Short mmCIF file of C-alpha atoms in Angstrom, two decimals:
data_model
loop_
_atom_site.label_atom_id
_atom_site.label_comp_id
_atom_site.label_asym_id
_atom_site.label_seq_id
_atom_site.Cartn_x
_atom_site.Cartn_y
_atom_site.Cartn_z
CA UNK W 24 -80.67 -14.72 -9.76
CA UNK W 25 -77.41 -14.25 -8.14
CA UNK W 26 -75.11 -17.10 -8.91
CA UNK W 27 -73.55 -19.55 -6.10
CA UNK W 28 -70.56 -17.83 -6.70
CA UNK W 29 -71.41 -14.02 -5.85
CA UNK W 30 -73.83 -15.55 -2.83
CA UNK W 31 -70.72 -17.32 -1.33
CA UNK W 32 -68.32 -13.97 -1.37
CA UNK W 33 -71.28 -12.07 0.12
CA UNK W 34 -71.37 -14.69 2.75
CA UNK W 35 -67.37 -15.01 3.36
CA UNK W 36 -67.42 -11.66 3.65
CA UNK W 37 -70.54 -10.90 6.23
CA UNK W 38 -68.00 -13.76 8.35
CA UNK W 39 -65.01 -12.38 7.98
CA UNK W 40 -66.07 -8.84 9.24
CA UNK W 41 -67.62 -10.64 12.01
CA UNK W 42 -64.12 -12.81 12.73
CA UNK W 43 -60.99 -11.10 12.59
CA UNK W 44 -59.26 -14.05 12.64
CA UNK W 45 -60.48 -15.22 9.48
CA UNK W 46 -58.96 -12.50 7.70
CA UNK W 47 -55.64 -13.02 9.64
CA UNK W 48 -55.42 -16.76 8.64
CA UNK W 49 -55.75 -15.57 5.06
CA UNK W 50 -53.19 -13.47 4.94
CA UNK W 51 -50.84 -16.28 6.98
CA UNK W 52 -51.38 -18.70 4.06
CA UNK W 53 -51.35 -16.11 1.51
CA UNK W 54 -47.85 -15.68 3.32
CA UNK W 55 -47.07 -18.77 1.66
CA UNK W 56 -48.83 -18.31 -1.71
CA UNK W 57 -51.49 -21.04 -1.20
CA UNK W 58 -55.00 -20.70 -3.24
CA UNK W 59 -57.83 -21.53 -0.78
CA UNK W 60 -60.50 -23.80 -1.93
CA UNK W 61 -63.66 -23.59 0.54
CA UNK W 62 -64.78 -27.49 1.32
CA UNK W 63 -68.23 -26.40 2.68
CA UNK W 64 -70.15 -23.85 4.68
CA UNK W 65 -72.14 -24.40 7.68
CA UNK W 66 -75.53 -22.71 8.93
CA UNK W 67 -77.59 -23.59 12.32
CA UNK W 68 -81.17 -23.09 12.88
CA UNK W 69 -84.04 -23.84 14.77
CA UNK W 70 -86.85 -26.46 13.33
CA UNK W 71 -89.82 -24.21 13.38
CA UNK W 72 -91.78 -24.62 10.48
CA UNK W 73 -90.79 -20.88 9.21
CA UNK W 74 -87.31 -21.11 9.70
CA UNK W 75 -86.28 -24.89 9.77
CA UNK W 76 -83.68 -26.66 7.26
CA UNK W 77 -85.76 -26.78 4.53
CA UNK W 78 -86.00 -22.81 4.19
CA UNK W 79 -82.60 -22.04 4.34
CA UNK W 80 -82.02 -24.81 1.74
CA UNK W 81 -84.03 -23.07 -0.58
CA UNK W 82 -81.52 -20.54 -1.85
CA UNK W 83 -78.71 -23.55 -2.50
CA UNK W 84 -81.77 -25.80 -3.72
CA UNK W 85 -82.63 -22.91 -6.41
CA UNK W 86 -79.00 -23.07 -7.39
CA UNK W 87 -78.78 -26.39 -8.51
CA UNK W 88 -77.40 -28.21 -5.27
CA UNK W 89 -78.86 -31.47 -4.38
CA UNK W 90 -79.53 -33.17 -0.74
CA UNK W 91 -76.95 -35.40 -0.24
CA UNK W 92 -76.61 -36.81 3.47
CA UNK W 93 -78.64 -36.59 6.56
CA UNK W 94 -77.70 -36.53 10.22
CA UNK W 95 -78.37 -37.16 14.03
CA UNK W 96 -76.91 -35.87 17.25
CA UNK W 97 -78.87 -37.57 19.99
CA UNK W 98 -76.81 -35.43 22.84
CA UNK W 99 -77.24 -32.09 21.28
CA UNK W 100 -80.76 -32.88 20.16
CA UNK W 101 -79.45 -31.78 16.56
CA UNK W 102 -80.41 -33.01 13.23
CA UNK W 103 -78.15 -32.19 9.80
CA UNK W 104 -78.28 -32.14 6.40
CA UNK W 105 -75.87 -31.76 3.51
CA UNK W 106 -76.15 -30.47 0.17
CA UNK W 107 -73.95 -30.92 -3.19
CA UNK W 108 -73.95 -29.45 -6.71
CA UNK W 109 -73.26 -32.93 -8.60
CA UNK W 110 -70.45 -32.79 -11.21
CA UNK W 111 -69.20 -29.39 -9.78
CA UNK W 112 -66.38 -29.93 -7.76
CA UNK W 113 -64.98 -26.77 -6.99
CA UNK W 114 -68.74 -25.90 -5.39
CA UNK W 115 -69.17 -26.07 -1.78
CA UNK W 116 -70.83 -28.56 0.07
CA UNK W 117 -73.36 -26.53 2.06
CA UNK W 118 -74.48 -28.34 5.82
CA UNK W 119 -77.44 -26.90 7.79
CA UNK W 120 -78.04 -27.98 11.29
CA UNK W 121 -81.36 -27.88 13.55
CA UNK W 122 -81.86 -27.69 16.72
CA UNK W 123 -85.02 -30.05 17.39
CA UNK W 124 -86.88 -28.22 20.37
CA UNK W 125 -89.31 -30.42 21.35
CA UNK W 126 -86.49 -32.51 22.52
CA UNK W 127 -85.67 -29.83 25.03
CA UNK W 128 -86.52 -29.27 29.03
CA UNK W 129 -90.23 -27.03 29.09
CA UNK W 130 -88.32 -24.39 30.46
CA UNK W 131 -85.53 -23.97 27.47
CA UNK W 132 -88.97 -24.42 24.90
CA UNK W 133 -90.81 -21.82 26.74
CA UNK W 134 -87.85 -19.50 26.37
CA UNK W 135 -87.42 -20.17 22.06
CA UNK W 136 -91.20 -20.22 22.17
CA UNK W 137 -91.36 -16.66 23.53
CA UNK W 138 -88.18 -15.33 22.35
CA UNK W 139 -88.00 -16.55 18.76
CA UNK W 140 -91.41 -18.90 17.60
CA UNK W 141 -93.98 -15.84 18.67
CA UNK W 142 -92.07 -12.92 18.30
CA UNK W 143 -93.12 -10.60 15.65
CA UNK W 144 -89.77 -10.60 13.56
CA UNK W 145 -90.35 -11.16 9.44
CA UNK W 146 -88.62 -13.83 8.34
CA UNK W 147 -86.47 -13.05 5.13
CA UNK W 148 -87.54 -14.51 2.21
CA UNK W 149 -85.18 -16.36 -0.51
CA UNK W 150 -81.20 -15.38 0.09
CA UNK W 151 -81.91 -12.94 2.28
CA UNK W 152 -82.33 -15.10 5.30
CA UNK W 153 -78.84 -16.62 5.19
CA UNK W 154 -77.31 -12.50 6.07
CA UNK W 155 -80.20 -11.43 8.49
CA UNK W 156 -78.79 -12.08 11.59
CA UNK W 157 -80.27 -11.67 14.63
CA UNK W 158 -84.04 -11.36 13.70
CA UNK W 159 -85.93 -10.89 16.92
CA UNK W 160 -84.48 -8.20 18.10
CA UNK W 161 -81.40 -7.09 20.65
CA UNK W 162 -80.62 -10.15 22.57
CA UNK W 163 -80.83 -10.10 26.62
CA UNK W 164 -78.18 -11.69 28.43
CA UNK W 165 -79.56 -13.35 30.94
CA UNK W 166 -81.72 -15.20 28.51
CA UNK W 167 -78.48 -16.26 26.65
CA UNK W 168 -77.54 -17.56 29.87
CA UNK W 169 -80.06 -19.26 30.70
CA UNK W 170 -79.93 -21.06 27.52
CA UNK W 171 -76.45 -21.74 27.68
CA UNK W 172 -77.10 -24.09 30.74
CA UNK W 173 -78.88 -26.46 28.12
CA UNK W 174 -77.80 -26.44 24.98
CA UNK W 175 -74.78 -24.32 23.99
CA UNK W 176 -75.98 -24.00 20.03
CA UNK W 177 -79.53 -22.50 21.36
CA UNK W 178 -77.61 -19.44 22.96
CA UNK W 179 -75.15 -19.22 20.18
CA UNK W 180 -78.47 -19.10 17.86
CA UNK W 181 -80.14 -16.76 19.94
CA UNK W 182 -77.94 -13.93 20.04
CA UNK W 183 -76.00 -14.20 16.18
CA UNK W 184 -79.12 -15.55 14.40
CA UNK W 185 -78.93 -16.55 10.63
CA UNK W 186 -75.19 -16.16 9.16
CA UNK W 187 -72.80 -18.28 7.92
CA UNK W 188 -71.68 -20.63 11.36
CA UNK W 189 -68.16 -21.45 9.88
CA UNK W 190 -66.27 -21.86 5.90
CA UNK W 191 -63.96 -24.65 5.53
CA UNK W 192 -60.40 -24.76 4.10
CA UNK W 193 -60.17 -27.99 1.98
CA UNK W 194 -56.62 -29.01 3.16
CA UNK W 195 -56.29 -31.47 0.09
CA UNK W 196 -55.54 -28.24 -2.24
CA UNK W 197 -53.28 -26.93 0.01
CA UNK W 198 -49.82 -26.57 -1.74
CA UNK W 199 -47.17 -26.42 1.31
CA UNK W 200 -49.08 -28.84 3.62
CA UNK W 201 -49.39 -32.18 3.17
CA UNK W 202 -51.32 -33.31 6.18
CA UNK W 203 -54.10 -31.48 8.45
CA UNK W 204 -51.24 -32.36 11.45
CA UNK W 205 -49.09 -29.63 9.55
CA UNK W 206 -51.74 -26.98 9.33
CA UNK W 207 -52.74 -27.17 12.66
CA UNK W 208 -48.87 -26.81 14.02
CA UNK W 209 -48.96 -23.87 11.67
CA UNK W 210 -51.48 -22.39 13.10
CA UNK W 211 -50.58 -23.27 16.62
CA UNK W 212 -47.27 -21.53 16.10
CA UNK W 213 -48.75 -18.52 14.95
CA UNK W 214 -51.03 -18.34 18.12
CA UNK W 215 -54.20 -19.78 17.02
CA UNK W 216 -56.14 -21.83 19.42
CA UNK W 217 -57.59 -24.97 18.15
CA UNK W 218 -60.81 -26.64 19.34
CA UNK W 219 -58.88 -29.95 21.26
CA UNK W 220 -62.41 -31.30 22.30
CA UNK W 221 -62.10 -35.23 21.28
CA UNK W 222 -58.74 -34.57 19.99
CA UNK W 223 -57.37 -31.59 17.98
CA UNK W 224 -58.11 -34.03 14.69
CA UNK W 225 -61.45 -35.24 14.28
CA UNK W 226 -61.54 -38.55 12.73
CA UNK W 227 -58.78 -40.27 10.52
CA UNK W 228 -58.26 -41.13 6.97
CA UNK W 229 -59.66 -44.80 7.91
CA UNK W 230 -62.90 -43.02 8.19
CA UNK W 231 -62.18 -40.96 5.06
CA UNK W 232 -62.68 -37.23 6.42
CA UNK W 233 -60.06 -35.67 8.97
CA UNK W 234 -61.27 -32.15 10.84
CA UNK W 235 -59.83 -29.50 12.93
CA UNK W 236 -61.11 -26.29 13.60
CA UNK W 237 -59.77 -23.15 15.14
CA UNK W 238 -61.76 -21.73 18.46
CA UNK W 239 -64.58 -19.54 17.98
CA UNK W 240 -63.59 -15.45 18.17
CA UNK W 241 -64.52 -13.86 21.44
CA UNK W 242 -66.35 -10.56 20.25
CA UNK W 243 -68.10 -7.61 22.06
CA UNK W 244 -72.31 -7.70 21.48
CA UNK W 245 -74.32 -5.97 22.49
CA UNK W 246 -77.08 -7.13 24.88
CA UNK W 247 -80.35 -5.39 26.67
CA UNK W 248 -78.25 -5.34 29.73
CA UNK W 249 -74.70 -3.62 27.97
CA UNK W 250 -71.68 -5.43 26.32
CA UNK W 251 -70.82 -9.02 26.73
CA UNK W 252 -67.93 -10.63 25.21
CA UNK W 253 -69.07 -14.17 23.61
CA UNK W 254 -67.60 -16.68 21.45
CA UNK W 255 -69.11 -16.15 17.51
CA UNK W 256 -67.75 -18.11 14.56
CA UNK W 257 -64.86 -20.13 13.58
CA UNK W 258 -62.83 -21.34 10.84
CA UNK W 259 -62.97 -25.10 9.87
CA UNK W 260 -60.47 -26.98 8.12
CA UNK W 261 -61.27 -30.74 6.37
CA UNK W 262 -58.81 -33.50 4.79
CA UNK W 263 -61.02 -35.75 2.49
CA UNK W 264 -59.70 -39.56 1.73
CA UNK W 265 -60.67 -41.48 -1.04
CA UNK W 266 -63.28 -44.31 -1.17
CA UNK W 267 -62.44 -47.96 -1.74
CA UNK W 268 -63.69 -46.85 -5.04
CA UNK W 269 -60.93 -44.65 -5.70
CA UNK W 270 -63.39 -41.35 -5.64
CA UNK W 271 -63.25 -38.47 -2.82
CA UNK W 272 -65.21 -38.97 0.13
CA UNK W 273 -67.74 -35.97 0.41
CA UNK W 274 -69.75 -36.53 3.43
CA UNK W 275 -69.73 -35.61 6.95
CA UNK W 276 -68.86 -38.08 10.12
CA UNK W 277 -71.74 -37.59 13.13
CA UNK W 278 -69.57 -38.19 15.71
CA UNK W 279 -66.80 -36.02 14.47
CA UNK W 280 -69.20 -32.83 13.62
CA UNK W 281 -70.64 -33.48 17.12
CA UNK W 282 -67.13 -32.51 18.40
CA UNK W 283 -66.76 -29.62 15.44
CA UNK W 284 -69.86 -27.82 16.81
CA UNK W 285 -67.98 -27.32 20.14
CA UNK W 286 -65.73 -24.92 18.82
CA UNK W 287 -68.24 -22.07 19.82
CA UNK W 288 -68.83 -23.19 23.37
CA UNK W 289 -68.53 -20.56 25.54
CA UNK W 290 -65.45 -20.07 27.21
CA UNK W 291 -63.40 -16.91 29.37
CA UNK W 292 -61.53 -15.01 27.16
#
């Protein structure tokens, strides 16, 4: 089986080709010689049985990693989990969110019922589910429309499908930056636009976990209907505080991912 490692660079690199950005902000703190250590990779998903958490845990699962931490987002009807290879800190934490539909409006359910429950896609099997994408098929805009009125992570999921959602610069093993304040002025100065929604930091070291994340990149898909440019993935960035008992906090804080998971609202370009 493919180790973590190899599964990870197949992964960075299905998101970088998909975010130009990405690429860019590597080569701006290449710029400045700095390694980059990867904190933890996100995926999103719907809870149907075939395709819920607990599938695309499998392939981290079979690789050692552990569940770790679970967690609730009443407003976007989300739940989370997060997973850890224990003793192995260089390994990244791996978070997979659901989006619970039964908690939606009929209408919205009707819609995933339709145009991802009962359609006649295969679901990948093993790793191959975290690179297939959109599954069921060429996505239709006004659907993704429609969806977006409700719940902003159902159209996101609708139209990009199974992929890595974001990687995660662990600002702790940055070299020339000593606080997540200084990498977001440094990417602010070199044009990036940061996700401000509840602050441009998300949390504080009180809490032990600081966040900021860049915007989603606006990208041309194609839908039924012709080419739509839509928000797609983002890049993440996380300074981790130590416990009272003097070891690094590795969790996640609800109310600050709640915020995080904005970053691919849609917006004009």
């Amino acid at each position: 089986m493919t180790n973590y490692t190899q599964l990870f660079d197949q992964l960075f690199d299905e998101y970088q080709n998909l975010n130009p950005s990405v690429k860019s902000i590597h080569q701006l703190f290449n710029s400045k010689q700095e390694s980059i250590l990867n904190d933890h990779i996100a995926f999103r998903t719907f809870n149907f049985k075939d395709i819920n958490i607990n599938v695309l845990a499998k392939p981290f699962l079979e690789r050692g990693y552990k569940e770790k931490g679970n967690y609730r987002f009443e407003q976007k009807k989300l739940t989370a989990t997060h997973y850890e290879i224990e003793n192995d800190a260089t390994a990244p934490k791996i978070f997979i969110s659901q989006l619970m539909v039964e908690e939606l409006s009929e209408v919205t359910q009707k819609i995933l019922e339709l145009n991802i429950k009962q359609n006649d896609a295969t679901i990948p099997t093993s790793d191959d589910i975290l690179f297939a994408g959109n599954i069921w098929g060429t996505p239709s805009y006004p659907i993704y429309q429609q969806l977006l009125k409700e719940s902003e992570y159902a159209a996101w999921l609708y139209v990009f499908g199974f992929r890595a959602n974001h990687f995660t610069v662990l600002v702790n093993e940055l070299n020339n930056f000593d606080s997540l304040e200084e990498v977001n002025l440094y990417l602010k100065e070199n044009n990036y636009k940061l996700n401000s929604s509840g602050g441009e930091i998300k949390g504080t070291p009180a809490e032990c976990l600081e966040q900021s994340s860049t915007l989603a990149d606006m990208v041309e898909i194609e839908f039924l209907e012709g080419k739509y440019t839509i928000p797609a993935c983002y890049y993440e960035f996380a300074r981790r505080y130590n416990l009272p008992d003097n070891t690094l906090f590795n969790g996640f804080i609800a109310k600050s991912a709640d915020k995080i998971f904005e970053s691919t609202n849609f917006r004009n370009k």
